[in-house]
Tab-separated table of C-alpha atoms in Angstrom:
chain	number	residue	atom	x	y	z
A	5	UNK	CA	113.408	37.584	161.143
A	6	UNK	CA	110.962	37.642	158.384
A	7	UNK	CA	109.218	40.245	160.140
A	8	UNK	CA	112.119	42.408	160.073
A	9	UNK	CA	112.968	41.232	155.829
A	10	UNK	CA	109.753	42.152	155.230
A	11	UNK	CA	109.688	45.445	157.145
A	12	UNK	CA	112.670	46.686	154.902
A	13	UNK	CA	111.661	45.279	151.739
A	14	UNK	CA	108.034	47.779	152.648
A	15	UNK	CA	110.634	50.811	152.825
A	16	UNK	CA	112.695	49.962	150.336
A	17	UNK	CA	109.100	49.957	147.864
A	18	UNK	CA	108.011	53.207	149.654
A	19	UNK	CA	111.563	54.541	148.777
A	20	UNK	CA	111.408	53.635	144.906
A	21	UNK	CA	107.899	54.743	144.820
A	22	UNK	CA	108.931	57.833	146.357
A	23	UNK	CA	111.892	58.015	144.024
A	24	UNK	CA	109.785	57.005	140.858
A	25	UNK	CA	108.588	60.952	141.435
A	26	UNK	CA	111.536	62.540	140.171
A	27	UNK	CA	111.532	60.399	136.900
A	28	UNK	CA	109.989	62.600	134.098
A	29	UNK	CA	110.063	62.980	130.002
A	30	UNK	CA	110.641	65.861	127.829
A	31	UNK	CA	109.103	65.332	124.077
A	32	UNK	CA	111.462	66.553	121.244
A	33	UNK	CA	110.041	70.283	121.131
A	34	UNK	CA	110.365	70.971	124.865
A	35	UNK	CA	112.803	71.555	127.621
A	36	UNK	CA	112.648	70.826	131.459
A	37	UNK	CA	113.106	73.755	133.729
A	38	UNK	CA	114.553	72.324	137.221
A	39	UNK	CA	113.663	74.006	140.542
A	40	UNK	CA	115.720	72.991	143.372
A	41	UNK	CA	114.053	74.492	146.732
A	42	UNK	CA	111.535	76.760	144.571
A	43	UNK	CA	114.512	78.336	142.674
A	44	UNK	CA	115.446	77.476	138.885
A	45	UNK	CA	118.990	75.991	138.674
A	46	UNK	CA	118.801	74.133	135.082
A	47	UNK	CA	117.470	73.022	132.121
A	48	UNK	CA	117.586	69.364	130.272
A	49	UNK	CA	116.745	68.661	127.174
A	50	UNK	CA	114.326	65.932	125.525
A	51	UNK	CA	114.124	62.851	126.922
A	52	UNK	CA	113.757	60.797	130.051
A	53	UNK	CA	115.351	62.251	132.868
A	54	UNK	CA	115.300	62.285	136.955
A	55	UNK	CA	115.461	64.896	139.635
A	56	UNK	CA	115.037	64.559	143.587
A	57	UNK	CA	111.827	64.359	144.173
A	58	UNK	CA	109.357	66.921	145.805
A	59	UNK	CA	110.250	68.980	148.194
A	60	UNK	CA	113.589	69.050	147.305
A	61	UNK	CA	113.416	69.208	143.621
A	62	UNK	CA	110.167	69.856	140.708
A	63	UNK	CA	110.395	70.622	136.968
A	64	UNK	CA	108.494	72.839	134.638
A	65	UNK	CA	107.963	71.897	131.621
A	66	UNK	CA	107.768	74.127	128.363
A	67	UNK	CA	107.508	73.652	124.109
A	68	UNK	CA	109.829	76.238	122.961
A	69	UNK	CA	109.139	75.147	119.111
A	70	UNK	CA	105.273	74.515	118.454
A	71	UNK	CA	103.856	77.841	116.933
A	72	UNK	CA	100.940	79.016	119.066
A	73	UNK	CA	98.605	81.329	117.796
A	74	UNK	CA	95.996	83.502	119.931
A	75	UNK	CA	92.643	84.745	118.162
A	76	UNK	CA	91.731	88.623	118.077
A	77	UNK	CA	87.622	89.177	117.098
A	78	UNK	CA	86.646	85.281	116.205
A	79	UNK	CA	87.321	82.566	117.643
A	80	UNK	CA	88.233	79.125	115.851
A	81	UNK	CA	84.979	76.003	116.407
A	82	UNK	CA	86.018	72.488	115.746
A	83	UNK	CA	82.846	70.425	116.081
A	84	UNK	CA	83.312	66.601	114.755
A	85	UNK	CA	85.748	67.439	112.404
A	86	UNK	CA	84.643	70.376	111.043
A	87	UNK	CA	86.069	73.903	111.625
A	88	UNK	CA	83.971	76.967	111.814
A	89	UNK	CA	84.369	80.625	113.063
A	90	UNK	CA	82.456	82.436	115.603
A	91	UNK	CA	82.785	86.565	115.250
A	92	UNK	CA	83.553	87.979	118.748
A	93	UNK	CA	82.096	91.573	118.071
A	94	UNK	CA	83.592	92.848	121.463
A	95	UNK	CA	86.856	92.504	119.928
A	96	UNK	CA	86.097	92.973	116.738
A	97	UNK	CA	84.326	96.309	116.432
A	98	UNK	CA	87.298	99.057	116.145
A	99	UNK	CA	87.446	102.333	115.574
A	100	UNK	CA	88.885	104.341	112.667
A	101	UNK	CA	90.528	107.789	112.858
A	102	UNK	CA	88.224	108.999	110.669
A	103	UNK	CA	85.181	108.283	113.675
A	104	UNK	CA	83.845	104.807	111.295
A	105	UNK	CA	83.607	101.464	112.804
A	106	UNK	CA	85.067	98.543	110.977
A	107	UNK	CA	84.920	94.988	112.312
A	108	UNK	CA	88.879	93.582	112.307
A	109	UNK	CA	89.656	89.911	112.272
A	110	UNK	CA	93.255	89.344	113.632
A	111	UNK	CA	95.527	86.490	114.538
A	112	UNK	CA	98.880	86.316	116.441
A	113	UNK	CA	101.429	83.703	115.835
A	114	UNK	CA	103.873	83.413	118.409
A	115	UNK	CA	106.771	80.701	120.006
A	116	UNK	CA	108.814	80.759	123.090
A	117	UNK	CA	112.122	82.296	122.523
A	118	UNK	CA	113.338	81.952	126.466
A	119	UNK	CA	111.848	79.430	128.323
A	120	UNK	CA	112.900	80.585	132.212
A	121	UNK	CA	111.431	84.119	131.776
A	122	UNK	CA	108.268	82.730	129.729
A	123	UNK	CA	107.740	80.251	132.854
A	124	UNK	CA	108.754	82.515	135.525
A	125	UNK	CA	108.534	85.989	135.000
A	126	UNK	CA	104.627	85.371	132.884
A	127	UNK	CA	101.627	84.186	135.098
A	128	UNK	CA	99.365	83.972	131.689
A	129	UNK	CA	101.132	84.372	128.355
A	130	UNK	CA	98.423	83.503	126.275
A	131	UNK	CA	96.411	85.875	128.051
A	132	UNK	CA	98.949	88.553	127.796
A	133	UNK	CA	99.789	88.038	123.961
A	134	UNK	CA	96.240	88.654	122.618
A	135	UNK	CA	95.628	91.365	125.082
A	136	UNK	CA	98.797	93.122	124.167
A	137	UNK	CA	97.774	92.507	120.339
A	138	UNK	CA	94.304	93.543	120.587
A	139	UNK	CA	95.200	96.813	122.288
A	140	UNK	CA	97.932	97.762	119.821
A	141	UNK	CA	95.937	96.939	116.678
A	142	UNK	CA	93.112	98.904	117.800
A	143	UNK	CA	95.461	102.169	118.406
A	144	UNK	CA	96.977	101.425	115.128
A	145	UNK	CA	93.823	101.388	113.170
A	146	UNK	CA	92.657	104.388	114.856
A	147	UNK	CA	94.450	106.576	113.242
A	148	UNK	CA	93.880	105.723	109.882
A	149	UNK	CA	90.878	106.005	107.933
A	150	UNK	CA	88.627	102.962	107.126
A	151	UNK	CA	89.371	103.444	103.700
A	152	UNK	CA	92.915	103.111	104.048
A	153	UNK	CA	91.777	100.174	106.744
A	154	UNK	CA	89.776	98.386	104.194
A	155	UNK	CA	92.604	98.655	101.096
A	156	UNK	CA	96.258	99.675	101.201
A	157	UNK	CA	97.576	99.633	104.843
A	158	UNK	CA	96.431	96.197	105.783
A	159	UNK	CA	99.582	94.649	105.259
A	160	UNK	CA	101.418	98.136	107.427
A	161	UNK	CA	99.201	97.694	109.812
A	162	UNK	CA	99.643	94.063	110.603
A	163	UNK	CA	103.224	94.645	110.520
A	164	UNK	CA	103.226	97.827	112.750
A	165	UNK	CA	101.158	95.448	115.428
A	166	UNK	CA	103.712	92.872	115.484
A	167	UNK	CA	106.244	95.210	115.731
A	168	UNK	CA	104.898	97.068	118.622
A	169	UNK	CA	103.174	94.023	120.346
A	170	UNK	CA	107.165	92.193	120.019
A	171	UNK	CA	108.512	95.602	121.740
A	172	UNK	CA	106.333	95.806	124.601
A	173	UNK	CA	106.472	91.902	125.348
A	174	UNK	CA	110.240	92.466	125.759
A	175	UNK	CA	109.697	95.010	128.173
A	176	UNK	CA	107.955	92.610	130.648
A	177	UNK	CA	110.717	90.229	129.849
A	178	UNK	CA	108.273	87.590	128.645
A	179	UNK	CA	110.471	85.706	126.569
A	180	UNK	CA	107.866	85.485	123.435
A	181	UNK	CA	109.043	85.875	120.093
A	182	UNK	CA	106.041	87.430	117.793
A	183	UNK	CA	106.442	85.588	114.562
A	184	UNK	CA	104.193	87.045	112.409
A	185	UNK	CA	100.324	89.445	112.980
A	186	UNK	CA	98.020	88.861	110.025
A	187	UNK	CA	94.674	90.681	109.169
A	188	UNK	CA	92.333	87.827	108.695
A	189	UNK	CA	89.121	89.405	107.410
A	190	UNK	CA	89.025	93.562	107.424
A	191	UNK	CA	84.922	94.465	106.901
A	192	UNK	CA	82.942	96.994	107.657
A	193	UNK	CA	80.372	95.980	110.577
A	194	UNK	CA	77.259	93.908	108.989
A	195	UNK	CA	74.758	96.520	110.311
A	196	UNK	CA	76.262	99.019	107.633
A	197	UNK	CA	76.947	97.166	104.901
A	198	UNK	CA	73.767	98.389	102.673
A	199	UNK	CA	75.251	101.863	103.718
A	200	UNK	CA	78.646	101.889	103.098
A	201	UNK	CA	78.058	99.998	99.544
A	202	UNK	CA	76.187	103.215	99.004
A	203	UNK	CA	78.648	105.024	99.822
A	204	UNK	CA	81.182	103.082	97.965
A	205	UNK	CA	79.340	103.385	94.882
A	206	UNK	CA	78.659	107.097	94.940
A	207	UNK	CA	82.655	107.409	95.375
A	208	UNK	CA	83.022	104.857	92.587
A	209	UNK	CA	80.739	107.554	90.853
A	210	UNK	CA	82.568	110.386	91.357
A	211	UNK	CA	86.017	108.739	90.614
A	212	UNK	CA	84.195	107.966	87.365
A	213	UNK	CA	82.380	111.656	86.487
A	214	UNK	CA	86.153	113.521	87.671
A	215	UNK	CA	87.847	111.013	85.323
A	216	UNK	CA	85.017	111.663	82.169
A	217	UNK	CA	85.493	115.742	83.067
A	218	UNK	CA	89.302	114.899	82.808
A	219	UNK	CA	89.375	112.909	79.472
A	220	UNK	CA	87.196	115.642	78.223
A	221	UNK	CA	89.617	118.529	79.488
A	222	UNK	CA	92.085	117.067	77.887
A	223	UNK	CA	90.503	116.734	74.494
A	224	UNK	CA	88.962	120.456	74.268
A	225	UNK	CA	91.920	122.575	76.220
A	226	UNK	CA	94.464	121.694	73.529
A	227	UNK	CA	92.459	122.402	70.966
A	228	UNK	CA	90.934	125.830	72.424
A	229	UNK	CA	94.791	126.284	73.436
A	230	UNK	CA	96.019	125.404	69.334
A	231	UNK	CA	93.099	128.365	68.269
A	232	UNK	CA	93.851	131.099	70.400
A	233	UNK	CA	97.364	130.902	69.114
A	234	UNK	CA	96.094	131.080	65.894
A	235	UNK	CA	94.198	133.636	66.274
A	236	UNK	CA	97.210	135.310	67.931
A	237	UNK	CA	99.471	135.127	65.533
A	238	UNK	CA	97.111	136.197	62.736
A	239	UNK	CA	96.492	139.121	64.574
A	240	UNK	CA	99.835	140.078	65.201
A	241	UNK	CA	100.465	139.513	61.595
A	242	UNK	CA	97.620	141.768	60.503
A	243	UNK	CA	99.100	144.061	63.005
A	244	UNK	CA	102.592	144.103	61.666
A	245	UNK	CA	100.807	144.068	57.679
A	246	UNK	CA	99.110	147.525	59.146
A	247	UNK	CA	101.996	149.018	60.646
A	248	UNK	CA	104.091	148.510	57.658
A	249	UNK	CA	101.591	149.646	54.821
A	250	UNK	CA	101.260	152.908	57.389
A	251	UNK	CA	105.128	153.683	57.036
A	252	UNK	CA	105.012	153.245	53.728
A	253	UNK	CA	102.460	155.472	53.672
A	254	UNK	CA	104.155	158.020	55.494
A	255	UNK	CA	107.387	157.500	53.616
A	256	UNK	CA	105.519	158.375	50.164
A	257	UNK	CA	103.953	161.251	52.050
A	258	UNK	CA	107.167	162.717	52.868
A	259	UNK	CA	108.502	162.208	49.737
A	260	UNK	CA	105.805	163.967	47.929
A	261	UNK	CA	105.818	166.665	50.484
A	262	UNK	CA	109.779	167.215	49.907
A	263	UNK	CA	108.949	167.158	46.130
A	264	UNK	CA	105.863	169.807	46.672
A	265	UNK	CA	108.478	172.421	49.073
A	266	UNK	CA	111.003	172.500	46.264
A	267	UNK	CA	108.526	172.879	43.380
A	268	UNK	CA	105.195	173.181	44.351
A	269	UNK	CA	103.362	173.809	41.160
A	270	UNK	CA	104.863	171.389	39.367
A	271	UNK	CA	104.228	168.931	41.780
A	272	UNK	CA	100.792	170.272	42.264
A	273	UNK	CA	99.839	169.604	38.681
A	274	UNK	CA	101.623	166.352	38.868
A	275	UNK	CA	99.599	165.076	41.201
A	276	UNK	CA	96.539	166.152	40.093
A	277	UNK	CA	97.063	165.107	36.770
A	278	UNK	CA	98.100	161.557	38.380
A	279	UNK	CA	94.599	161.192	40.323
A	280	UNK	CA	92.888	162.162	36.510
A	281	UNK	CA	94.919	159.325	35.477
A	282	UNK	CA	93.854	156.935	37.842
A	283	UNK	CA	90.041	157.586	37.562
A	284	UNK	CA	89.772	157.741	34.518
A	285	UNK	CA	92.015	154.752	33.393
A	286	UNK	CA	89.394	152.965	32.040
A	287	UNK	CA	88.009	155.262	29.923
A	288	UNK	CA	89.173	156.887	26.584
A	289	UNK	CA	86.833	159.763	26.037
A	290	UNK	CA	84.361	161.745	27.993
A	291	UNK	CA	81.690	164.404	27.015
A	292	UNK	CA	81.190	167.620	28.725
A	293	UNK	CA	78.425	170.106	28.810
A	294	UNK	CA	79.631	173.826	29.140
A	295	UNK	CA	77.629	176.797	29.815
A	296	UNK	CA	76.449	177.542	26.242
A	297	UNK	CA	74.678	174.016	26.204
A	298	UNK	CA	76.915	172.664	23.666
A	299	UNK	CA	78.285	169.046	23.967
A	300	UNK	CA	82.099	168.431	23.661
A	301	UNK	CA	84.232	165.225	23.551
A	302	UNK	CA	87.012	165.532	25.723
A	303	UNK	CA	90.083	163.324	24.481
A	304	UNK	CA	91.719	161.819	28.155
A	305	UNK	CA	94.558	161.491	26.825
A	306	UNK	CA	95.144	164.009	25.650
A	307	UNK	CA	93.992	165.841	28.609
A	308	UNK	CA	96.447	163.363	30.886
A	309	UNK	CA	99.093	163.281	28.214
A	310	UNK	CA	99.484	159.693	29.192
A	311	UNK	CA	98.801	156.423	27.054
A	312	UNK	CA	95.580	155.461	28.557
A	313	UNK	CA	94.061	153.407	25.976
């Protein structure tokens, strides 16, 4: 008899034991995937819950909340409390579409969005997110130039990854959500560092001489600009002064001329008597020697029969 009590109360331990391996716990930022014969049939929430044990039944079990983040060209060291970085130069080392290398420092933050196709249709998702980063950020930055690399598209860039990196996830179904890809550190490679300073500088440079050349332009054009239209107009003035004192020129000539056709001795004398009068304005008296030697004074005018003075 208690042979027999004792044989059952064995089985009945081996059964709870047994039992005791469908009992499992789901912490507040996870949920339990059931498989019933190797096939997924539900999902249960946080806390402690129980399924048939194995064969029949098994769970998998997956944070759908925690913020992950995968590492592109350095890797994060925490040694005794303190945190350092390690540069991976394998992934770091990129390069530009205009043929430079530049050493990119990248990071991936990512959560689970669907739980059944992150734990069943993904062998390695942290594998494939930062592969699937890596290779989109290096065809992004290769075509753009390390200077736009180094200044103004860092922020495109890092938003053109995530985009692409969240579009090709959801073509293998993964059931990641891409969060957010940031540029960590964006520097060119430390064996050229000395050289592309150089370089810097002697852009810096000529930034600085075209600017000088500019200011300057803009100083003596205006100016050269404000006298040539001076000179301009002063010529066309002295042109228009010419071309007016010429007609009136004419004019007088053709009234003369019209005066000399109708009386042409009068006129003759007039105008010779006119010149006298105009060279000799200044002067009241002149003396003459004629052909006998003898000296006369010659009254103007009287000779003009003006009122010269």
């Amino acid at each position: 008899m208690w042979k027999k009590l004792i044989g059952w109360l064995v089985l009945a331990i081996i059964i709870l034991i047994y039992l005791s391996i469908g009992v499992y716990q789901v912490g507040p930022s996870e949920v339990a995937l059931i498989k019933t014969f190797g096939k997924y049939t539900h999902s249960t929430g946080p806390g402690i819950h129980f399924h048939l044990p194995y064969p029949f039944q098994s769970h998998v079990i997956v944070d759908v909340e925690t913020i992950r983040k995968e590492e592109i060209g350095f890797r994060t060291i925490e040694s005794y409390g303190k945190i350092s970085y390690r540069t991976v130069n394998e992934e770091a080392l990129m390069l530009t579409g205009d043929g430079n290398i530049i050493s990119v420092e990248a990071a991936v933050q990512y959560r689970i969005k669907d739980p059944v196709k992150f734990a069943f249709n993904v062998i390695n998702g942290k594998e494939l997110v930062r592969f699937t980063t890596e290779s989109v950020l290096r065809e992004r930055i290769a075509v753009r130039t390390i200077d736009d690399v180094l200044t103004v598209e860092r922020d495109k860039i890092a938003l053109e990854t995530a985009e692409k990196v969240q579009e090709i996830l959801d073509s293998y179904d993964s059931g990641i959500l891409i969060n957010k890809v940031y540029l960590q550190e964006v520097a060119p490679p430390d064996q050229v560092v000395a050289a592309f300073d150089d370089v810097n500088n002697a852009k810096q440079d000529k930034e600085r001489f075209i600017n000088e050349a500019t200011k300057y332009a803009n100083d003596v054009i205006p100016k050269a600009q404000g006298q040539a239209e001076k000179i301009l107009r002063e010529a066309e003035a002295y042109a228009q002064k010419k071309i007016l004192e010429a007609q009136g020129e004419t004019q007088r000539f053709l009234s003369v001329l019209k005066e000399y056709e109708i009386a042409p001795e009068i006129t003759k004398k007039r105008l010779i008597l006119e010149k006298l009068q105009s060279v000799f304005s200044s002067t009241k008296n002149i003396f003459v020697l004629d052909d006998s030697g003898t000296i006369k004074l010659l009254n103007v005018n009287d000779l003009i029969g003006g009122d010269t003075k």
